[in-house]
């Protein structure tokens, strides 16, 4: 009888719980992280769905545009373009100009953590303002790729579901209801306050943002968003070069 050497004995398989429990745990963590922002989507999505129906379009337009376009501000503009039967080229140019800010988001969004071509493609498609705000916080720097992807998926579902619900219930929402359009402003105010708390006393970034917005507002009011983002990005790059480009002294 031949005895197998000890080093030839196969190693014990890792416990299955560590493999099977990872994805559900990341999905739960992403759900809790996206809950507050997702709830902010609800009144805005309901208002968007009601606007679709009140504009004379079929209810399914709300769900289709929310699922395919997924660009809140552009989707409100898209309704007017569709009702006016605007040429496809005009729609494409409007979409490009409104969503051009996402180019700046890609500079610091953690897309490199998302694995797989399909995952990266969906994460790029689902990159919205709120997803970027959540993924750029201090506590999100340790998020693995699956949590980032799940977070974006939840926000997509919140927006699509609330838009579709608003379209189905559009006839029940009075036209004189006010305040629903303020939901997006309130949401970004809360996200901005969270970002300020993560700066740990560094006030240079908020000051640069305010100055960029003021310059764009008074000098280029017609291209405020694009100019403000450009100035803010240039200011951040200049600050980075000034703080890291200095030669170290012994």
Rosetta silent file (secondary structure, phi, psi, omega in degrees, C-alpha in Angstrom):
SEQUENCE: XXXXXXXXXXXXXXXXXXXXXXXXXXXXXXXXXXXXXXXXXXXXXXXXXXXXXXXXXXXXXXXXXXXXXXXXXXXXXXXXXXXXXXXXXXXXXXXXXXXXXXXXXXXXXXXXXXXXXXXXXXXXXXXXXXXXXXXXXXXXXXXXXXXXXXXXXXXXXXXXXXXXXXXXXXXXXXXXXXXXXXXXXXXXXXXXXXXXXXXXXXXXXXXXXXXXXXXXXXXXXXXXXXXXXXXXXXXXXXXXXXXXXXXXXX
SCORE:     score description
SCORE:     0.000 S_00000001
   1 L     0.000  129.954 -176.170    0.000    0.000    0.000 S_00000001
   2 L   -95.810  130.303 -179.359    1.408    3.353   -1.071 S_00000001
   3 L   -92.996  129.018  177.491    1.166    6.292    1.334 S_00000001
   4 L   -76.025  135.935  177.051    0.474    9.713   -0.227 S_00000001
   5 L   -64.157  156.609 -174.573    2.801   12.465    1.014 S_00000001
   6 H   -64.111  -33.402 -177.518    1.246   15.106    3.181 S_00000001
   7 H   -76.111   -6.976  178.081    1.830   17.849    0.652 S_00000001
   8 H   -90.458   -7.996  178.975   -0.164   15.916   -1.934 S_00000001
   9 L   -72.263  127.273 -177.658   -3.335   16.035    0.104 S_00000001
  10 L   -62.848  142.227 -179.939   -5.714   18.534   -1.514 S_00000001
  11 L   -68.864  151.212  179.566   -6.380   21.641    0.499 S_00000001
  12 L   -67.912  141.222 -179.253   -9.762   22.046    2.091 S_00000001
  13 L   -69.179  145.254  179.273  -12.224   24.054    0.035 S_00000001
  14 L   -65.911  151.899  179.676  -13.042   27.527    1.358 S_00000001
  15 L   -60.383  139.064 -176.859  -16.373   27.871    3.100 S_00000001
  16 L   -67.537  -24.440 -176.055  -19.192   28.547    0.686 S_00000001
  17 H   -63.773  -32.451  179.803  -20.644   31.261    2.853 S_00000001
  18 H   -68.710  -24.542 -178.948  -17.830   33.619    1.986 S_00000001
  19 H   -91.661  -44.009 -175.737  -18.595   33.265   -1.710 S_00000001
  20 H   -80.578  -22.962 -177.021  -22.346   33.109   -1.760 S_00000001
  21 H   -86.879   -9.363 -174.595  -22.901   35.721    0.905 S_00000001
  22 H   -68.918  -51.325 -176.237  -20.823   38.462   -0.735 S_00000001
  23 H   -62.014  -47.862  177.348  -23.217   39.515   -3.499 S_00000001
  24 H   -61.357  -36.519 -179.813  -26.341   39.670   -1.294 S_00000001
  25 H   -67.057  -39.615  177.488  -24.464   41.610    1.391 S_00000001
  26 H   -67.182  -36.094  177.570  -23.229   44.159   -1.156 S_00000001
  27 H   -65.456  -40.169  178.304  -26.749   44.462   -2.553 S_00000001
  28 H   -67.522  -42.291  179.417  -28.127   45.144    0.928 S_00000001
  29 H   -63.912  -40.085  178.225  -25.403   47.674    1.691 S_00000001
  30 H   -66.667  -35.181  178.732  -26.048   49.449   -1.610 S_00000001
  31 H   -63.398  -45.564  179.116  -29.775   49.503   -0.901 S_00000001
  32 H   -66.194  -36.204 -179.592  -29.257   51.239    2.431 S_00000001
  33 H   -69.518  -31.378 -176.226  -26.760   53.674    0.894 S_00000001
  34 H   -95.572   -1.989 -172.204  -29.122   54.622   -1.934 S_00000001
  35 H   -63.728  -47.335 -176.195  -32.334   54.730    0.106 S_00000001
  36 H   -64.449  -42.628  178.561  -32.309   58.426    1.029 S_00000001
  37 H   -69.409  -39.496  179.175  -31.478   59.547   -2.510 S_00000001
  38 H   -62.289  -38.853  176.872  -33.927   57.053   -3.993 S_00000001
  39 H   -66.208  -29.691  174.626  -36.743   58.396   -1.861 S_00000001
  40 H   -69.369  -23.228  176.262  -35.874   61.852   -3.180 S_00000001
  41 H   -69.991  -28.933 -170.016  -36.434   60.465   -6.678 S_00000001
  42 H   -60.145  -56.409 -179.278  -40.019   59.501   -5.896 S_00000001
  43 H   -63.091  -35.487  178.361  -41.764   62.915   -5.878 S_00000001
  44 H   -67.734  -40.833  177.420  -39.692   64.087   -8.830 S_00000001
  45 H   -66.604  -38.388  176.365  -40.478   60.920  -10.780 S_00000001
  46 H   -62.327  -42.172  178.167  -44.163   61.215   -9.962 S_00000001
  47 H   -64.824  -39.013  178.667  -44.147   64.785  -11.249 S_00000001
  48 H   -65.212  -44.786  178.474  -42.353   63.706  -14.411 S_00000001
  49 H   -62.277  -40.382  177.552  -44.832   60.887  -15.060 S_00000001
  50 H   -65.399  -36.573  178.437  -47.770   63.216  -14.510 S_00000001
  51 H   -64.776  -36.983  178.929  -46.208   65.728  -16.915 S_00000001
  52 H   -60.541  -48.223 -178.359  -45.928   63.046  -19.588 S_00000001
  53 H   -68.094  -42.892 -178.344  -49.631   62.226  -19.417 S_00000001
  54 H   -69.501  -15.754  176.389  -50.723   65.861  -19.147 S_00000001
  55 L   -85.054   -2.283  177.986  -48.637   66.644  -22.257 S_00000001
  56 L    95.679    4.361  179.266  -50.816   64.297  -24.279 S_00000001
  57 L   -90.499  158.642  176.970  -48.400   61.359  -24.523 S_00000001
  58 L   -67.868  155.457 -175.476  -49.246   57.769  -23.646 S_00000001
  59 L   -61.266  -31.554 -175.748  -48.395   56.562  -20.153 S_00000001
  60 H   -71.352  -13.932  175.506  -45.711   54.163  -21.384 S_00000001
  61 H   -61.437  -35.471 -178.767  -43.625   57.102  -22.611 S_00000001
  62 H   -64.738  -48.413  179.549  -42.708   57.842  -18.994 S_00000001
  63 H   -66.532  -38.239 -178.507  -41.387   54.353  -18.283 S_00000001
  64 H   -67.158  -47.686 -179.130  -39.612   54.096  -21.627 S_00000001
  65 H   -67.192  -37.164  179.488  -37.799   57.419  -21.389 S_00000001
  66 H   -66.832  -36.466 -178.391  -36.902   56.857  -17.727 S_00000001
  67 H   -78.586  -35.911 -173.446  -35.463   53.412  -18.479 S_00000001
  68 H   -93.506  -44.302 -178.078  -33.650   54.284  -21.720 S_00000001
  69 L   -81.478  -50.256  178.877  -32.613   57.935  -21.306 S_00000001
  70 L    47.268   55.207  175.046  -32.144   58.027  -17.487 S_00000001
  71 L  -143.833   86.072 -168.608  -31.179   61.691  -17.403 S_00000001
  72 H   -39.984  -55.114 -177.610  -33.688   63.479  -15.191 S_00000001
  73 H   -66.052  -38.695  179.820  -33.180   67.023  -16.437 S_00000001
  74 H   -69.793  -32.218 -178.659  -32.956   65.943  -20.063 S_00000001
  75 H   -65.346  -36.464  174.737  -36.064   63.793  -19.782 S_00000001
  76 H   -63.560  -39.046  176.433  -38.136   66.845  -18.839 S_00000001
  77 H   -69.164  -35.259 -178.138  -36.719   68.574  -21.908 S_00000001
  78 H   -62.366  -34.135  179.680  -37.320   65.488  -24.027 S_00000001
  79 H   -60.719  -46.342  178.179  -41.066   65.635  -23.389 S_00000001
  80 H   -63.431  -36.758  179.021  -41.282   69.077  -24.966 S_00000001
  81 H   -67.755  -38.966  179.525  -39.161   67.958  -27.913 S_00000001
  82 H   -68.776  -43.562  179.437  -41.343   64.918  -28.549 S_00000001
  83 H   -62.409  -37.393  179.637  -44.569   66.912  -28.280 S_00000001
  84 L   -82.271    0.473 -179.497  -43.148   69.483  -30.717 S_00000001
  85 L    54.627   47.380 -179.511  -42.042   66.679  -33.084 S_00000001
  86 L   -67.937  148.615  177.372  -38.482   68.039  -33.105 S_00000001
  87 L   -60.886  152.970 -178.020  -36.029   66.516  -35.609 S_00000001
  88 H   -61.564  -34.559  178.930  -33.871   63.669  -34.358 S_00000001
  89 H   -63.731  -38.534  178.485  -30.728   65.752  -34.880 S_00000001
  90 H   -66.147  -38.800  177.844  -32.099   68.460  -32.556 S_00000001
  91 H   -64.510  -41.542 -179.657  -32.875   65.856  -29.914 S_00000001
  92 H   -64.934  -42.736  179.557  -29.350   64.434  -30.190 S_00000001
  93 H   -65.193  -41.742  178.867  -27.720   67.866  -29.868 S_00000001
  94 H   -63.170  -42.582  178.762  -29.899   68.744  -26.866 S_00000001
  95 H   -63.014  -39.656  179.674  -29.038   65.450  -25.182 S_00000001
  96 H   -65.355  -44.346 -176.805  -25.333   66.034  -25.782 S_00000001
  97 H   -69.240  -41.685 -177.591  -25.366   69.562  -24.400 S_00000001
  98 H   -69.275  -38.524 -175.172  -27.466   68.778  -21.312 S_00000001
  99 H   -96.715   11.481 -179.915  -25.504   65.638  -20.380 S_00000001
 100 H   -63.600  -23.750 -179.993  -22.050   67.009  -21.222 S_00000001
 101 H   -62.045  -23.905 -179.359  -21.405   67.438  -17.502 S_00000001
 102 H   -65.064  -21.319  175.649  -21.057   63.643  -17.218 S_00000001
 103 H   -61.455  -39.371  178.996  -17.705   63.943  -18.975 S_00000001
 104 H   -72.418  -33.232  177.636  -16.385   65.700  -15.879 S_00000001
 105 H   -61.791  -37.102 -175.894  -17.955   63.100  -13.593 S_00000001
 106 L   -64.449  -17.559 -178.772  -16.011   60.342  -15.336 S_00000001
 107 L   -66.170  -29.493 -176.639  -12.736   61.900  -14.189 S_00000001
 108 L  -129.893    2.869  177.311  -13.250   60.750  -10.596 S_00000001
 109 L   -72.926  136.250 -174.284  -16.086   58.205  -10.696 S_00000001
 110 L   -77.048   56.655  179.452  -14.791   54.779   -9.494 S_00000001
 111 H   -67.546  -26.051 -178.846  -15.559   52.931  -12.734 S_00000001
 112 H   -65.554  -18.899  178.393  -12.281   51.019  -12.417 S_00000001
 113 H   -80.939  -20.250 -178.286  -13.735   49.096   -9.470 S_00000001
 114 L   -79.834  127.515 -177.218  -16.604   47.718  -11.531 S_00000001
 115 L   -94.510  153.839  175.388  -15.706   44.406  -13.115 S_00000001
 116 L    82.525  147.696 -179.822  -16.660   42.991  -16.504 S_00000001
 117 H   -66.903  -40.563  179.722  -17.448   44.722  -19.763 S_00000001
 118 H   -64.709  -42.176  178.398  -21.187   44.473  -19.212 S_00000001
 119 H   -63.760  -43.156  178.495  -20.894   45.911  -15.707 S_00000001
 120 H   -65.414  -38.356  179.699  -18.731   48.802  -16.892 S_00000001
 121 H   -64.701  -43.927  179.481  -21.113   49.502  -19.786 S_00000001
 122 H   -68.539  -38.730  179.625  -24.135   49.646  -17.479 S_00000001
 123 H   -63.793  -37.387  176.183  -22.280   51.727  -14.890 S_00000001
 124 H   -65.871  -42.145  178.908  -21.351   54.220  -17.609 S_00000001
 125 H   -65.200  -40.473 -174.600  -24.955   54.354  -18.814 S_00000001
 126 L   -90.695   16.325  178.327  -26.373   54.735  -15.293 S_00000001
 127 L   -77.851  101.792  178.557  -23.950   57.488  -14.227 S_00000001
 128 L  -114.567  175.110 -177.866  -26.279   60.227  -13.016 S_00000001
 129 H   -58.692  -44.687 -175.547  -25.711   63.236  -10.760 S_00000001
 130 H   -69.753  -37.702  177.350  -26.966   61.462   -7.655 S_00000001
 131 H   -64.031  -40.443  177.675  -24.914   58.304   -8.277 S_00000001
 132 H   -64.637  -41.492 -179.484  -21.788   60.408   -8.667 S_00000001
 133 H   -63.157  -39.853  179.414  -22.578   62.322   -5.466 S_00000001
 134 H   -70.391  -39.491 -175.160  -22.974   59.096   -3.496 S_00000001
 135 H   -77.964  -12.702 -177.248  -19.876   57.432   -4.964 S_00000001
 136 L  -101.237    6.519  178.524  -17.629   60.455   -4.334 S_00000001
 137 L   -77.322  167.068 -178.247  -18.177   60.716   -0.584 S_00000001
 138 L   -63.276  -44.149 -177.621  -15.492   59.846    1.940 S_00000001
 139 H   -70.916  -18.505 -178.957  -17.218   56.674    3.123 S_00000001
 140 H   -83.704   -5.613 -178.927  -17.717   55.466   -0.464 S_00000001
 141 H   -68.055  -19.748  178.574  -13.986   55.268   -1.146 S_00000001
 142 H   -98.655    3.929 -179.828  -13.934   51.777    0.337 S_00000001
 143 L   -68.699  133.192  172.290  -16.926   50.513   -1.633 S_00000001
 144 L   -76.549  169.256 -177.674  -16.169   47.526   -3.857 S_00000001
 145 H   -57.189  -44.198  179.678  -17.339   47.438   -7.455 S_00000001
 146 H   -58.947  -35.934  179.627  -20.497   45.359   -6.840 S_00000001
 147 H   -68.858  -39.122  176.753  -21.784   47.872   -4.301 S_00000001
 148 H   -61.564  -44.429 -178.340  -21.246   50.766   -6.713 S_00000001
 149 H   -66.877  -41.929  177.819  -23.072   48.870   -9.457 S_00000001
 150 H   -63.973  -39.619  178.595  -25.958   47.874   -7.178 S_00000001
 151 H   -59.198  -44.718  178.764  -26.295   51.464   -5.989 S_00000001
 152 H   -65.721  -37.454  178.952  -26.681   52.686   -9.572 S_00000001
 153 H   -64.231  -42.739  178.828  -29.162   49.918  -10.318 S_00000001
 154 H   -62.619  -42.918  178.588  -31.334   50.876   -7.342 S_00000001
 155 H   -63.020  -38.173  177.324  -31.375   54.528   -8.388 S_00000001
 156 H   -62.334  -43.144  179.605  -32.374   53.475  -11.904 S_00000001
 157 H   -67.099  -41.834  178.257  -35.233   51.396  -10.513 S_00000001
 158 H   -57.987  -47.598 -176.497  -36.382   54.199   -8.201 S_00000001
 159 H   -67.622  -46.480 -178.696  -36.524   56.676  -11.058 S_00000001
 160 H   -64.761  -44.211 -179.431  -38.174   54.357  -13.586 S_00000001
 161 H   -64.813  -42.153 -179.568  -40.709   53.027  -11.099 S_00000001
 162 H   -70.652  -35.343  177.607  -41.733   56.437   -9.791 S_00000001
 163 H   -65.880  -42.160  178.975  -42.005   57.871  -13.320 S_00000001
 164 H   -66.734  -40.020  177.332  -44.201   54.990  -14.412 S_00000001
 165 H   -64.105  -42.254  178.537  -46.340   55.302  -11.293 S_00000001
 166 H   -62.669  -35.591  177.979  -46.732   59.025  -11.846 S_00000001
 167 H   -69.646  -39.805  179.857  -47.880   58.407  -15.417 S_00000001
 168 H   -70.168  -30.829 -179.465  -50.439   55.815  -14.332 S_00000001
 169 L  -103.397   12.428 -174.756  -51.747   58.077  -11.583 S_00000001
 170 H   -58.717  -35.471 -179.044  -51.305   61.281  -13.557 S_00000001
 171 H   -69.485  -17.486 -178.750  -55.009   61.890  -13.899 S_00000001
 172 H   -91.456  -11.723 -178.865  -55.361   61.839  -10.093 S_00000001
 173 L   -92.119  119.174  179.865  -52.712   64.531   -9.465 S_00000001
 174 L   -61.624  146.897 -179.204  -54.181   68.054   -9.652 S_00000001
 175 L   -69.666  -23.856 -177.077  -52.453   70.396  -12.078 S_00000001
 176 L   -85.971    5.271 -179.538  -52.168   73.116   -9.432 S_00000001
 177 L   -67.645  129.508  179.981  -49.966   71.082   -7.080 S_00000001
 178 L  -118.966  156.602  177.033  -46.768   72.998   -6.309 S_00000001
 179 L   105.262  -19.441 -179.261  -43.557   72.003   -4.602 S_00000001
 180 L   -66.308  -32.204 -178.854  -42.842   68.742   -6.404 S_00000001
 181 L   -72.118  -14.501  179.149  -40.256   70.435   -8.592 S_00000001
 182 H   -81.695   -8.394 -178.137  -38.335   71.515   -5.471 S_00000001
 183 H   -60.455  -40.966 -179.295  -37.552   67.878   -4.607 S_00000001
 184 H   -67.291  -41.182  177.626  -34.485   67.848   -6.855 S_00000001
 185 H   -62.557  -43.849  178.706  -33.147   71.108   -5.388 S_00000001
 186 H   -64.015  -38.360 -179.883  -33.638   69.828   -1.849 S_00000001
 187 H   -62.765  -45.928 -179.632  -31.962   66.538   -2.759 S_00000001
 188 H   -70.225  -28.218  175.420  -28.835   68.242   -4.112 S_00000001
 189 H   -64.127  -44.302  178.312  -28.742   70.556   -1.090 S_00000001
 190 H   -64.226  -43.141  179.217  -28.557   67.557    1.238 S_00000001
 191 H   -63.849  -37.585  178.533  -25.885   65.884   -0.922 S_00000001
 192 H   -66.039  -39.168  177.998  -23.857   69.102   -0.952 S_00000001
 193 H   -65.154  -39.548  176.512  -24.011   69.333    2.860 S_00000001
 194 H   -62.954  -41.028  179.008  -22.798   65.719    3.148 S_00000001
 195 H   -64.924  -37.598  178.462  -19.916   66.502    0.787 S_00000001
 196 H   -64.598  -38.167  178.512  -18.964   69.557    2.849 S_00000001
 197 H   -65.667  -29.788 -179.523  -18.816   67.472    6.011 S_00000001
 198 L   -77.243  -10.022 -178.020  -16.432   65.055    4.277 S_00000001
 199 L   -76.678  -17.130  176.514  -13.954   67.847    3.500 S_00000001
 200 L    54.869   50.704  175.233  -12.749   67.935    7.146 S_00000001
 201 L    90.506   -8.719  179.288  -12.182   71.691    7.248 S_00000001
 202 L   -80.277  107.243 -176.153  -10.914   72.117    3.682 S_00000001
 203 L  -101.219    0.320 -177.560  -12.919   75.094    2.395 S_00000001
 204 H   -67.059  -39.448 -179.310  -10.917   75.754   -0.768 S_00000001
 205 H   -64.756  -47.686  175.603  -12.995   73.396   -2.931 S_00000001
 206 H   -61.026  -37.505  178.395  -16.379   74.953   -2.004 S_00000001
 207 H   -64.836  -41.649  177.403  -14.953   78.438   -2.504 S_00000001
 208 H   -63.993  -37.124  178.717  -13.636   77.495   -5.947 S_00000001
 209 H   -65.872  -43.803  179.544  -17.028   76.038   -6.832 S_00000001
 210 H   -64.824  -44.125  179.340  -18.864   79.190   -5.758 S_00000001
 211 H   -63.611  -39.816  178.090  -16.433   81.452   -7.608 S_00000001
 212 H   -63.205  -42.362  179.527  -16.714   79.334  -10.758 S_00000001
 213 H   -65.764  -39.939 -179.691  -20.505   79.499  -10.608 S_00000001
 214 H   -67.085  -42.710  178.378  -20.500   83.276  -10.074 S_00000001
 215 H   -62.122  -44.643  179.275  -18.112   83.923  -12.954 S_00000001
 216 H   -65.501  -35.688 -177.980  -20.181   81.723  -15.252 S_00000001
 217 H   -66.526  -41.675 -174.555  -23.405   83.354  -14.078 S_00000001
 218 H   -90.241  -29.360 -177.279  -22.316   86.925  -14.801 S_00000001
 219 H   -98.296  -32.455 -177.978  -20.028   86.446  -17.807 S_00000001
 220 L  -134.296   64.021 -176.145  -21.580   83.459  -19.602 S_00000001
 221 H   -64.278  -27.152 -179.883  -25.228   83.176  -18.466 S_00000001
 222 H   -74.456  -23.120  178.365  -26.223   81.295  -21.613 S_00000001
 223 H  -125.278   46.012 -172.155  -23.684   78.491  -20.953 S_00000001
 224 H   -58.462  -50.066 -173.409  -23.649   78.643  -17.168 S_00000001
 225 H   -65.012  -47.582 -178.176  -23.404   74.910  -16.434 S_00000001
 226 H   -64.588  -44.558 -178.781  -20.710   74.113  -19.001 S_00000001
 227 H   -67.419  -41.219 -179.602  -18.567   77.140  -18.161 S_00000001
 228 H   -62.549  -44.123  178.514  -18.915   76.614  -14.413 S_00000001
 229 H   -64.492  -40.217 -179.842  -17.831   72.965  -14.666 S_00000001
 230 H   -64.078  -46.561  179.365  -14.924   73.910  -16.930 S_00000001
 231 H   -64.078  -41.754 -179.176  -13.694   76.654  -14.604 S_00000001
 232 H   -65.383  -41.556  177.861  -14.089   74.475  -11.524 S_00000001
 233 H   -64.168  -43.200  178.249  -12.189   71.590  -13.135 S_00000001
 234 H   -63.467  -38.987  178.747   -9.392   73.924  -14.243 S_00000001
 235 H   -65.936  -40.459  178.245   -9.195   75.431  -10.762 S_00000001
 236 H   -65.947  -40.378  177.489   -8.974   72.001   -9.126 S_00000001
 237 H   -64.048  -42.024  178.158   -6.246   70.922  -11.547 S_00000001
 238 H   -63.458  -40.880  178.241   -4.304   74.127  -10.859 S_00000001
 239 H   -64.528  -39.705  179.200   -4.648   73.600   -7.105 S_00000001
 240 H   -63.469  -43.320  179.600   -3.467   70.019   -7.463 S_00000001
 241 H   -66.434  -35.713 -179.794   -0.395   71.060   -9.456 S_00000001
 242 H   -70.451  -33.802 -176.200    0.411   73.802   -6.961 S_00000001
 243 H   -87.477  -28.704 -177.206    0.169   71.506   -3.941 S_00000001
 244 H  -106.587  -14.955 -176.942    1.883   68.400   -5.384 S_00000001
 245 L   -87.433   -3.445  179.508    4.292   69.917   -7.879 S_00000001
 246 L   -73.176  135.092  178.238    6.454   71.632   -5.301 S_00000001
 247 L   -67.196  137.336  179.663    9.890   70.030   -4.858 S_00000001
 248 L   -74.602  145.529  179.081   10.325   68.358   -1.517 S_00000001
 249 L  -109.995  142.737 -179.713   12.982   69.694    0.840 S_00000001
 250 L   -71.169    0.000    0.000   15.201   67.581    3.003 S_00000001
